[in-house]
mmCIF file of C-alpha atoms in Angstrom:
data_model
loop_
_atom_site.group_PDB
_atom_site.id
_atom_site.type_symbol
_atom_site.label_atom_id
_atom_site.label_comp_id
_atom_site.label_asym_id
_atom_site.label_seq_id
_atom_site.Cartn_x
_atom_site.Cartn_y
_atom_site.Cartn_z
ATOM 1 C CA MET A 1 0.081 0.058 -0.038
ATOM 2 C CA ALA A 2 1.291 3.303 -0.669
ATOM 3 C CA THR A 3 1.959 5.873 1.712
ATOM 4 C CA ASP A 4 1.609 9.816 0.724
ATOM 5 C CA THR A 5 5.200 10.996 1.612
ATOM 6 C CA SER A 6 4.271 14.757 0.682
ATOM 7 C CA PRO A 7 4.820 17.106 3.599
ATOM 8 C CA GLN A 8 1.652 18.214 5.770
ATOM 9 C CA TYR A 9 1.380 21.538 6.501
ATOM 10 C CA ARG A 10 -0.816 22.961 9.482
ATOM 11 C CA PRO A 11 -2.379 26.233 9.815
ATOM 12 C CA VAL A 12 -0.383 28.235 12.376
ATOM 13 C CA PRO A 13 -3.207 29.519 14.966
ATOM 14 C CA PRO A 14 -3.061 33.263 14.909
ATOM 15 C CA PRO A 15 -1.852 34.954 18.325
ATOM 16 C CA PRO A 16 -4.918 35.736 20.877
ATOM 17 C CA ASP A 17 -4.952 39.606 20.337
ATOM 18 C CA PHE A 18 -4.437 39.408 16.741
ATOM 19 C CA HIS A 19 -7.266 41.230 15.334
ATOM 20 C CA PRO A 20 -6.784 41.970 11.351
ATOM 21 C CA GLU A 21 -9.953 44.482 10.926
ATOM 22 C CA ILE A 22 -8.306 46.744 13.162
ATOM 23 C CA SER A 23 -5.573 49.104 12.069
ATOM 24 C CA LEU A 24 -3.887 52.083 13.734
ATOM 25 C CA SER A 25 -5.110 54.527 12.513
ATOM 26 C CA GLN A 26 -8.636 53.248 13.458
ATOM 27 C CA SER A 27 -7.862 52.077 17.636
ATOM 28 C CA PRO A 28 -9.492 54.348 19.899
ATOM 29 C CA THR A 29 -7.555 56.449 21.999
ATOM 30 C CA HIS A 30 -7.344 56.615 26.130
ATOM 31 C CA ASP A 31 -11.183 58.179 25.883
ATOM 32 C CA GLY A 32 -12.294 56.023 23.776
ATOM 33 C CA LEU A 33 -12.586 58.356 20.632
ATOM 34 C CA HIS A 34 -10.667 58.863 17.111
ATOM 35 C CA PHE A 35 -8.690 60.929 16.169
ATOM 36 C CA TRP A 36 -11.027 62.661 13.828
ATOM 37 C CA GLN A 37 -13.446 62.613 16.651
ATOM 38 C CA PHE A 38 -11.229 64.755 18.263
ATOM 39 C CA MET A 39 -10.465 66.695 15.754
ATOM 40 C CA ILE A 40 -14.370 67.481 15.231
ATOM 41 C CA SER A 41 -15.009 68.528 18.981
ATOM 42 C CA GLY A 42 -11.869 70.966 19.094
ATOM 43 C CA SER A 43 -13.115 72.461 15.660
ATOM 44 C CA ILE A 44 -16.842 72.970 17.048
ATOM 45 C CA ALA A 45 -15.090 74.219 20.383
ATOM 46 C CA GLY A 46 -12.879 76.494 19.033
ATOM 47 C CA SER A 47 -15.485 78.345 16.122
ATOM 48 C CA VAL A 48 -18.385 78.210 19.020
ATOM 49 C CA GLU A 49 -15.901 80.534 21.398
ATOM 50 C CA HIS A 50 -14.247 82.889 18.908
ATOM 51 C CA MET A 51 -17.565 83.988 17.161
ATOM 52 C CA ALA A 52 -19.438 84.078 20.634
ATOM 53 C CA MET A 53 -16.272 86.752 22.322
ATOM 54 C CA PHE A 54 -15.141 88.668 18.812
ATOM 55 C CA PRO A 55 -16.477 91.721 19.952
ATOM 56 C CA VAL A 56 -14.573 91.460 22.952
ATOM 57 C CA ASP A 57 -11.271 90.700 20.940
ATOM 58 C CA THR A 58 -12.403 94.098 18.834
ATOM 59 C CA LEU A 59 -12.049 96.018 21.682
ATOM 60 C CA LYS A 60 -8.618 94.462 22.844
ATOM 61 C CA THR A 61 -6.855 94.803 19.410
ATOM 62 C CA ARG A 62 -8.175 98.740 19.345
ATOM 63 C CA MET A 63 -6.679 99.272 22.608
ATOM 64 C CA GLN A 64 -3.397 97.619 22.043
ATOM 65 C CA ALA A 65 -2.328 98.965 18.759
ATOM 66 C CA LEU A 66 -0.384 102.284 18.965
ATOM 67 C CA GLY A 67 -0.391 104.413 16.033
ATOM 68 C CA ALA A 68 2.999 106.501 15.352
ATOM 69 C CA SER A 69 1.651 109.672 14.472
ATOM 70 C CA CYS A 70 -0.944 110.571 17.893
ATOM 71 C CA SER A 71 -0.046 110.945 21.207
ATOM 72 C CA VAL A 72 -0.855 107.750 23.123
ATOM 73 C CA GLN A 73 -3.453 108.497 25.872
ATOM 74 C CA PRO A 74 -5.088 105.463 27.976
ATOM 75 C CA VAL A 75 -8.196 104.155 26.828
ATOM 76 C CA GLY A 76 -10.537 102.304 28.785
ATOM 77 C CA VAL A 77 -12.734 99.624 27.776
ATOM 78 C CA ARG A 78 -15.964 101.729 28.087
ATOM 79 C CA GLN A 79 -14.221 104.259 25.799
ATOM 80 C CA ALA A 80 -12.974 102.380 23.677
ATOM 81 C CA LEU A 81 -16.434 100.195 23.344
ATOM 82 C CA GLY A 82 -18.409 103.590 23.044
ATOM 83 C CA SER A 83 -16.197 105.140 20.106
ATOM 84 C CA ILE A 84 -16.724 101.933 18.065
ATOM 85 C CA LEU A 85 -20.483 101.852 18.330
ATOM 86 C CA LYS A 86 -20.832 106.203 18.048
ATOM 87 C CA LEU A 87 -18.813 105.824 14.656
ATOM 88 C CA GLU A 88 -18.971 102.410 13.094
ATOM 89 C CA GLY A 89 -21.875 101.527 14.930
ATOM 90 C CA PRO A 90 -22.550 97.426 16.398
ATOM 91 C CA SER A 91 -21.094 96.257 12.876
ATOM 92 C CA GLY A 92 -17.575 97.681 14.101
ATOM 93 C CA LEU A 93 -17.415 94.999 16.415
ATOM 94 C CA TYR A 94 -17.139 92.446 14.218
ATOM 95 C CA ARG A 95 -15.632 93.219 10.995
ATOM 96 C CA GLY A 96 -12.703 90.528 10.651
ATOM 97 C CA ILE A 97 -15.158 87.872 11.901
ATOM 98 C CA ALA A 98 -15.157 85.899 8.742
ATOM 99 C CA ALA A 99 -11.202 85.668 9.266
ATOM 100 C CA MET A 100 -11.721 83.966 12.245
ATOM 101 C CA GLY A 101 -14.286 81.507 10.992
ATOM 102 C CA LEU A 102 -11.759 80.533 8.493
ATOM 103 C CA GLY A 103 -8.928 80.085 10.755
ATOM 104 C CA ALA A 104 -10.734 79.286 14.151
ATOM 105 C CA GLY A 105 -12.277 75.899 13.396
ATOM 106 C CA PRO A 106 -9.011 74.284 11.504
ATOM 107 C CA ALA A 107 -6.179 75.504 14.207
ATOM 108 C CA HIS A 108 -8.645 74.555 17.083
ATOM 109 C CA ALA A 109 -8.942 70.761 15.087
ATOM 110 C CA VAL A 110 -5.195 70.710 15.195
ATOM 111 C CA TYR A 111 -5.047 71.876 18.569
ATOM 112 C CA PHE A 112 -7.454 69.645 20.662
ATOM 113 C CA SER A 113 -6.661 66.692 18.806
ATOM 114 C CA VAL A 114 -2.791 67.002 19.396
ATOM 115 C CA TYR A 115 -3.568 67.746 22.648
ATOM 116 C CA GLU A 116 -5.403 64.780 23.291
ATOM 117 C CA LEU A 117 -2.314 62.365 21.672
ATOM 118 C CA SER A 118 0.428 64.450 23.418
ATOM 119 C CA LYS A 119 -1.563 64.152 27.071
ATOM 120 C CA GLN A 120 -1.982 59.840 26.041
ATOM 121 C CA ILE A 121 1.519 59.862 25.124
ATOM 122 C CA LEU A 122 3.408 61.673 28.017
ATOM 123 C CA SER A 123 0.923 61.055 30.940
ATOM 124 C CA ARG A 124 1.954 56.839 30.864
ATOM 125 C CA GLY A 125 -1.799 56.300 32.507
ATOM 126 C CA ASP A 126 -1.397 58.656 35.156
ATOM 127 C CA PRO A 127 -4.280 61.046 34.620
ATOM 128 C CA ASN A 128 -2.940 63.327 37.380
ATOM 129 C CA ASN A 129 -0.024 64.182 35.756
ATOM 130 C CA SER A 130 0.249 68.280 35.784
ATOM 131 C CA MET A 131 3.332 68.172 33.775
ATOM 132 C CA ALA A 132 1.919 66.170 31.289
ATOM 133 C CA HIS A 133 -0.690 68.350 30.957
ATOM 134 C CA ALA A 134 1.477 71.401 29.955
ATOM 135 C CA ALA A 135 3.684 69.767 27.957
ATOM 136 C CA SER A 136 1.193 68.395 25.663
ATOM 137 C CA GLY A 137 -0.423 71.855 25.639
ATOM 138 C CA VAL A 138 3.284 73.310 24.694
ATOM 139 C CA VAL A 139 2.714 70.733 21.594
ATOM 140 C CA ALA A 140 -0.439 71.578 20.724
ATOM 141 C CA THR A 141 -0.470 75.854 20.477
ATOM 142 C CA VAL A 142 2.967 75.332 18.447
ATOM 143 C CA THR A 143 1.354 72.644 15.858
ATOM 144 C CA SER A 144 -1.781 75.236 15.852
ATOM 145 C CA ASP A 145 -0.365 78.543 15.654
ATOM 146 C CA ALA A 146 0.985 77.511 12.383
ATOM 147 C CA VAL A 147 -2.201 76.955 11.232
ATOM 148 C CA PHE A 148 -3.845 80.360 12.957
ATOM 149 C CA THR A 149 -1.324 82.903 12.678
ATOM 150 C CA PRO A 150 -2.270 83.882 8.847
ATOM 151 C CA MET A 151 -5.575 84.207 9.736
ATOM 152 C CA ASP A 152 -5.657 85.882 12.871
ATOM 153 C CA MET A 153 -3.223 88.651 11.240
ATOM 154 C CA VAL A 154 -5.887 89.259 8.739
ATOM 155 C CA LYS A 155 -8.522 89.285 11.925
ATOM 156 C CA GLN A 156 -6.476 91.679 13.498
ATOM 157 C CA ARG A 157 -5.832 93.970 10.227
ATOM 158 C CA LEU A 158 -9.581 94.140 9.887
ATOM 159 C CA GLN A 159 -10.508 95.197 12.850
ATOM 160 C CA LEU A 160 -8.507 98.250 13.057
ATOM 161 C CA LYS A 161 -10.055 101.243 13.029
ATOM 162 C CA SER A 162 -10.632 102.915 9.588
ATOM 163 C CA SER A 163 -8.873 99.519 7.710
ATOM 164 C CA PRO A 164 -8.167 100.057 4.435
ATOM 165 C CA TYR A 165 -8.705 96.650 3.372
ATOM 166 C CA LYS A 166 -12.455 95.824 1.620
ATOM 167 C CA GLY A 167 -12.308 92.168 3.207
ATOM 168 C CA VAL A 168 -10.380 89.138 3.813
ATOM 169 C CA ALA A 169 -9.637 88.139 0.411
ATOM 170 C CA ASP A 170 -8.686 91.682 -0.180
ATOM 171 C CA CYS A 171 -6.196 91.972 2.549
ATOM 172 C CA VAL A 172 -4.770 88.925 1.690
ATOM 173 C CA GLN A 173 -4.251 89.519 -1.973
ATOM 174 C CA ARG A 174 -2.896 93.119 -0.617
ATOM 175 C CA VAL A 175 -0.286 91.704 1.837
ATOM 176 C CA ARG A 176 0.946 88.903 -0.402
ATOM 177 C CA MET A 177 1.992 91.695 -3.071
ATOM 178 C CA GLU A 178 2.887 94.485 -1.009
ATOM 179 C CA GLU A 179 4.450 92.807 2.024
ATOM 180 C CA GLY A 180 5.064 89.133 0.700
ATOM 181 C CA ILE A 181 4.202 85.788 2.206
ATOM 182 C CA GLY A 182 6.470 86.180 5.720
ATOM 183 C CA ALA A 183 4.013 89.426 6.622
ATOM 184 C CA PHE A 184 1.085 86.748 7.160
ATOM 185 C CA TYR A 185 4.188 84.588 9.802
ATOM 186 C CA ALA A 186 5.612 88.113 11.082
ATOM 187 C CA SER A 187 4.317 87.318 14.519
ATOM 188 C CA TYR A 188 4.816 83.580 14.562
ATOM 189 C CA ARG A 189 7.551 83.492 16.895
ATOM 190 C CA THR A 190 6.264 86.236 19.475
ATOM 191 C CA THR A 191 3.030 83.816 18.898
ATOM 192 C CA VAL A 192 4.697 80.856 20.103
ATOM 193 C CA ILE A 193 6.850 82.617 22.619
ATOM 194 C CA MET A 194 3.154 84.100 24.368
ATOM 195 C CA ASN A 195 1.046 80.524 23.876
ATOM 196 C CA ALA A 196 3.868 78.368 24.910
ATOM 197 C CA PRO A 197 3.558 79.891 28.874
ATOM 198 C CA PHE A 198 -0.203 80.555 28.213
ATOM 199 C CA THR A 199 -1.206 77.283 27.606
ATOM 200 C CA ALA A 200 0.879 75.250 29.866
ATOM 201 C CA VAL A 201 -0.790 77.719 32.558
ATOM 202 C CA HIS A 202 -4.335 77.680 30.623
ATOM 203 C CA PHE A 203 -3.883 73.555 30.813
ATOM 204 C CA ALA A 204 -2.625 72.466 33.976
ATOM 205 C CA THR A 205 -4.906 75.329 35.880
ATOM 206 C CA TYR A 206 -7.945 73.485 33.831
ATOM 207 C CA GLU A 207 -6.829 70.285 34.366
ATOM 208 C CA ALA A 208 -6.159 71.108 38.283
ATOM 209 C CA ALA A 209 -9.227 73.057 39.100
ATOM 210 C CA LYS A 210 -11.548 70.489 37.083
ATOM 211 C CA ARG A 211 -9.827 67.363 39.662
ATOM 212 C CA GLY A 212 -10.354 70.021 42.638
ATOM 213 C CA LEU A 213 -14.081 70.941 41.968
ATOM 214 C CA THR A 214 -14.738 67.369 40.965
ATOM 215 C CA GLU A 215 -13.787 66.355 44.691
ATOM 216 C CA VAL A 216 -15.486 68.784 45.755
ATOM 217 C CA SER A 217 -18.498 67.141 45.244
ATOM 218 C CA PRO A 218 -17.626 63.366 44.039
ATOM 219 C CA ASP A 219 -21.343 62.289 44.562
ATOM 220 C CA THR A 220 -22.763 65.009 41.633
ATOM 221 C CA ALA A 221 -19.641 64.877 39.228
ATOM 222 C CA ASN A 222 -21.587 63.370 36.669
ATOM 223 C CA ASP A 223 -24.500 65.380 36.956
ATOM 224 C CA ASP A 224 -22.811 68.875 37.100
ATOM 225 C CA ARG A 225 -20.179 67.925 34.405
ATOM 226 C CA LEU A 226 -20.975 70.755 32.078
ATOM 227 C CA ALA A 227 -20.601 73.031 35.388
ATOM 228 C CA VAL A 228 -17.078 71.680 36.251
ATOM 229 C CA HIS A 229 -15.567 71.993 32.861
ATOM 230 C CA ALA A 230 -16.807 75.743 32.326
ATOM 231 C CA THR A 231 -15.613 76.887 35.774
ATOM 232 C CA ALA A 232 -12.282 75.230 35.259
ATOM 233 C CA GLY A 233 -11.781 76.666 31.946
ATOM 234 C CA ALA A 234 -12.464 80.213 32.766
ATOM 235 C CA VAL A 235 -9.977 80.245 35.808
ATOM 236 C CA ALA A 236 -7.707 79.031 33.314
ATOM 237 C CA GLY A 237 -8.298 81.230 30.911
ATOM 238 C CA ALA A 238 -8.357 84.528 32.781
ATOM 239 C CA LEU A 239 -4.884 83.333 34.657
ATOM 240 C CA ALA A 240 -3.324 82.414 31.834
ATOM 241 C CA ALA A 241 -4.410 85.732 30.196
ATOM 242 C CA ALA A 242 -3.376 88.046 33.084
ATOM 243 C CA VAL A 243 0.112 86.528 33.013
ATOM 244 C CA THR A 244 0.796 86.872 29.200
ATOM 245 C CA THR A 245 -0.649 90.122 28.158
ATOM 246 C CA PRO A 246 2.628 91.947 27.361
ATOM 247 C CA LEU A 247 3.080 89.603 24.554
ATOM 248 C CA ASP A 248 -0.174 89.653 23.231
ATOM 249 C CA VAL A 249 0.598 93.579 22.930
ATOM 250 C CA VAL A 250 3.751 92.629 21.037
ATOM 251 C CA LYS A 251 2.217 89.999 18.784
ATOM 252 C CA THR A 252 -0.742 93.128 18.121
ATOM 253 C CA GLN A 253 2.241 95.565 17.264
ATOM 254 C CA LEU A 254 3.724 93.174 14.623
ATOM 255 C CA GLN A 255 0.776 92.142 13.007
ATOM 256 C CA CYS A 256 -1.023 95.253 12.710
ATOM 257 C CA GLN A 257 2.383 97.579 11.789
ATOM 258 C CA GLY A 258 2.364 99.999 9.165
ATOM 259 C CA VAL A 259 -1.482 99.857 8.804
ATOM 260 C CA CYS A 260 -3.327 103.267 10.039
ATOM 261 C CA GLY A 261 -0.684 104.529 11.504
ATOM 262 C CA CYS A 262 0.626 101.990 13.133
ATOM 263 C CA ASP A 263 4.565 101.624 14.113
ATOM 264 C CA ARG A 264 6.582 99.798 11.624
ATOM 265 C CA PHE A 265 9.696 98.082 12.936
ATOM 266 C CA THR A 266 13.094 96.870 11.036
ATOM 267 C CA SER A 267 14.011 93.855 12.988
ATOM 268 C CA GLY A 268 10.822 92.545 14.220
ATOM 269 C CA SER A 269 12.520 91.417 17.272
ATOM 270 C CA ILE A 270 10.077 90.993 20.421
ATOM 271 C CA GLY A 271 13.006 93.343 22.439
ATOM 272 C CA ASN A 272 13.173 96.146 19.418
ATOM 273 C CA VAL A 273 9.199 96.002 19.667
ATOM 274 C CA ILE A 274 8.671 96.221 23.366
ATOM 275 C CA GLN A 275 11.719 98.860 23.550
ATOM 276 C CA THR A 276 9.009 100.703 21.314
ATOM 277 C CA ILE A 277 6.061 100.504 23.425
ATOM 278 C CA VAL A 278 7.935 101.553 26.892
ATOM 279 C CA LYS A 279 9.365 104.670 25.043
ATOM 280 C CA LYS A 280 5.977 105.609 23.569
ATOM 281 C CA ASP A 281 4.011 104.430 26.496
ATOM 282 C CA GLY A 282 5.652 103.681 29.356
ATOM 283 C CA TYR A 283 5.806 99.771 30.940
ATOM 284 C CA ARG A 284 1.890 100.509 31.387
ATOM 285 C CA GLY A 285 1.644 100.226 27.797
ATOM 286 C CA LEU A 286 2.697 96.034 28.154
ATOM 287 C CA MET A 287 -0.465 95.938 29.738
ATOM 288 C CA ARG A 288 -2.746 97.302 27.079
ATOM 289 C CA GLY A 289 -5.894 95.732 26.572
ATOM 290 C CA TRP A 290 -5.523 92.853 29.724
ATOM 291 C CA ILE A 291 -8.993 93.831 31.057
ATOM 292 C CA PRO A 292 -10.651 93.037 27.593
ATOM 293 C CA ARG A 293 -8.173 90.114 26.953
ATOM 294 C CA MET A 294 -9.325 88.588 30.383
ATOM 295 C CA LEU A 295 -12.773 89.169 29.935
ATOM 296 C CA PHE A 296 -12.236 87.531 26.451
ATOM 297 C CA HIS A 297 -10.775 84.606 27.443
ATOM 298 C CA ALA A 298 -12.570 83.771 30.932
ATOM 299 C CA PRO A 299 -15.873 82.902 29.286
ATOM 300 C CA ALA A 300 -14.300 82.077 26.272
ATOM 301 C CA ALA A 301 -12.072 78.980 27.842
ATOM 302 C CA ALA A 302 -15.330 78.680 29.744
ATOM 303 C CA ILE A 303 -17.263 78.213 26.718
ATOM 304 C CA CYS A 304 -14.585 76.188 24.766
ATOM 305 C CA TRP A 305 -14.315 73.670 27.008
ATOM 306 C CA SER A 306 -17.563 72.591 28.031
ATOM 307 C CA THR A 307 -18.890 72.731 24.260
ATOM 308 C CA TYR A 308 -15.644 70.368 23.908
ATOM 309 C CA GLU A 309 -16.536 68.141 26.936
ATOM 310 C CA ALA A 310 -19.935 68.333 25.051
ATOM 311 C CA SER A 311 -18.627 67.071 21.946
ATOM 312 C CA LYS A 312 -16.662 64.407 23.158
ATOM 313 C CA THR A 313 -19.469 63.322 25.265
ATOM 314 C CA PHE A 314 -21.830 63.142 22.116
ATOM 315 C CA PHE A 315 -19.384 60.652 20.613
ATOM 316 C CA GLN A 316 -18.697 58.863 23.561
ATOM 317 C CA GLN A 317 -22.972 57.903 23.884
ATOM 318 C CA LEU A 318 -22.845 57.249 20.027
ATOM 319 C CA ARG A 319 -20.407 54.733 20.282
ATOM 320 C CA ASN A 320 -21.919 52.946 23.135
ATOM 321 C CA GLN A 321 -25.524 52.912 21.568
ATOM 322 C CA GLU A 322 -23.224 51.363 18.457
ATOM 323 C CA SER A 323 -21.674 48.800 21.266
ATOM 324 C CA SER A 324 -25.177 48.127 22.791
ATOM 325 C CA CYS A 325 -26.752 47.245 18.882
ATOM 326 C CA GLN A 326 -23.810 45.015 17.980
ATOM 327 C CA VAL A 327 -24.575 42.850 21.373
#
């Protein structure tokens, strides 16, 4: 009787943790959400935040912009608001909002998605690691500022009194033709230097305040979740805004230079701008607009964080519903 001597192959069973249907790009993160869901949540949060608080941002820009041909006089929030309403009407408070809409959504999508991924990597499973939260915030802001800075420059030039630009497209075209592409990023270095400590203080304070508020009343933490996020965000935004106001004044000067009588700087260095401001207005000039800046960032941060967390909760509930239907 002939015997089959050909080699016999047996299929090798796959390892128990092998899942061919799951790819790296589709795997959920520490919150059970995907990268694109963080991007959508961040985009919604950023757009709602900046659109809601835009009039206050206009006041800040007007107070910080110093004219080369006019004497510098202290301008308060009420005086700036009254001047805009009297000379331009309510629409003057919203001039440049289209540029904000074009920049805020994509920038915040990058901002929050990079923050969540960095926090997942740097925290190493420790949700109370404040250093990881601060470092993640710095990484996120450096990345998102590259997206937002050009539109922020356009927005601030449109916000100026007697702005020579007809709109976003006109401003972009004229700046590109007259000053070159580099003008869109003239303040990028200052923005990063400002936003790095701003974001570090913001995120560390936000996470600490959120944790503290939750510990005060742990039984009602889930019921008051949005209130906790809003309160923690407001505290973090106000503190970070106050600390970084001088650099924000420098950023406004660089972005508005040469427009509507604002000073033009030859070197564009932070030191040169600070010297010009101090020479013209004293050290108080470095704190111009600090009140509307805090009035902007406190509620803006509350709106942003509560909207962001609400969007995340929506996606988490959607995921749970899909999971329950598959069971």
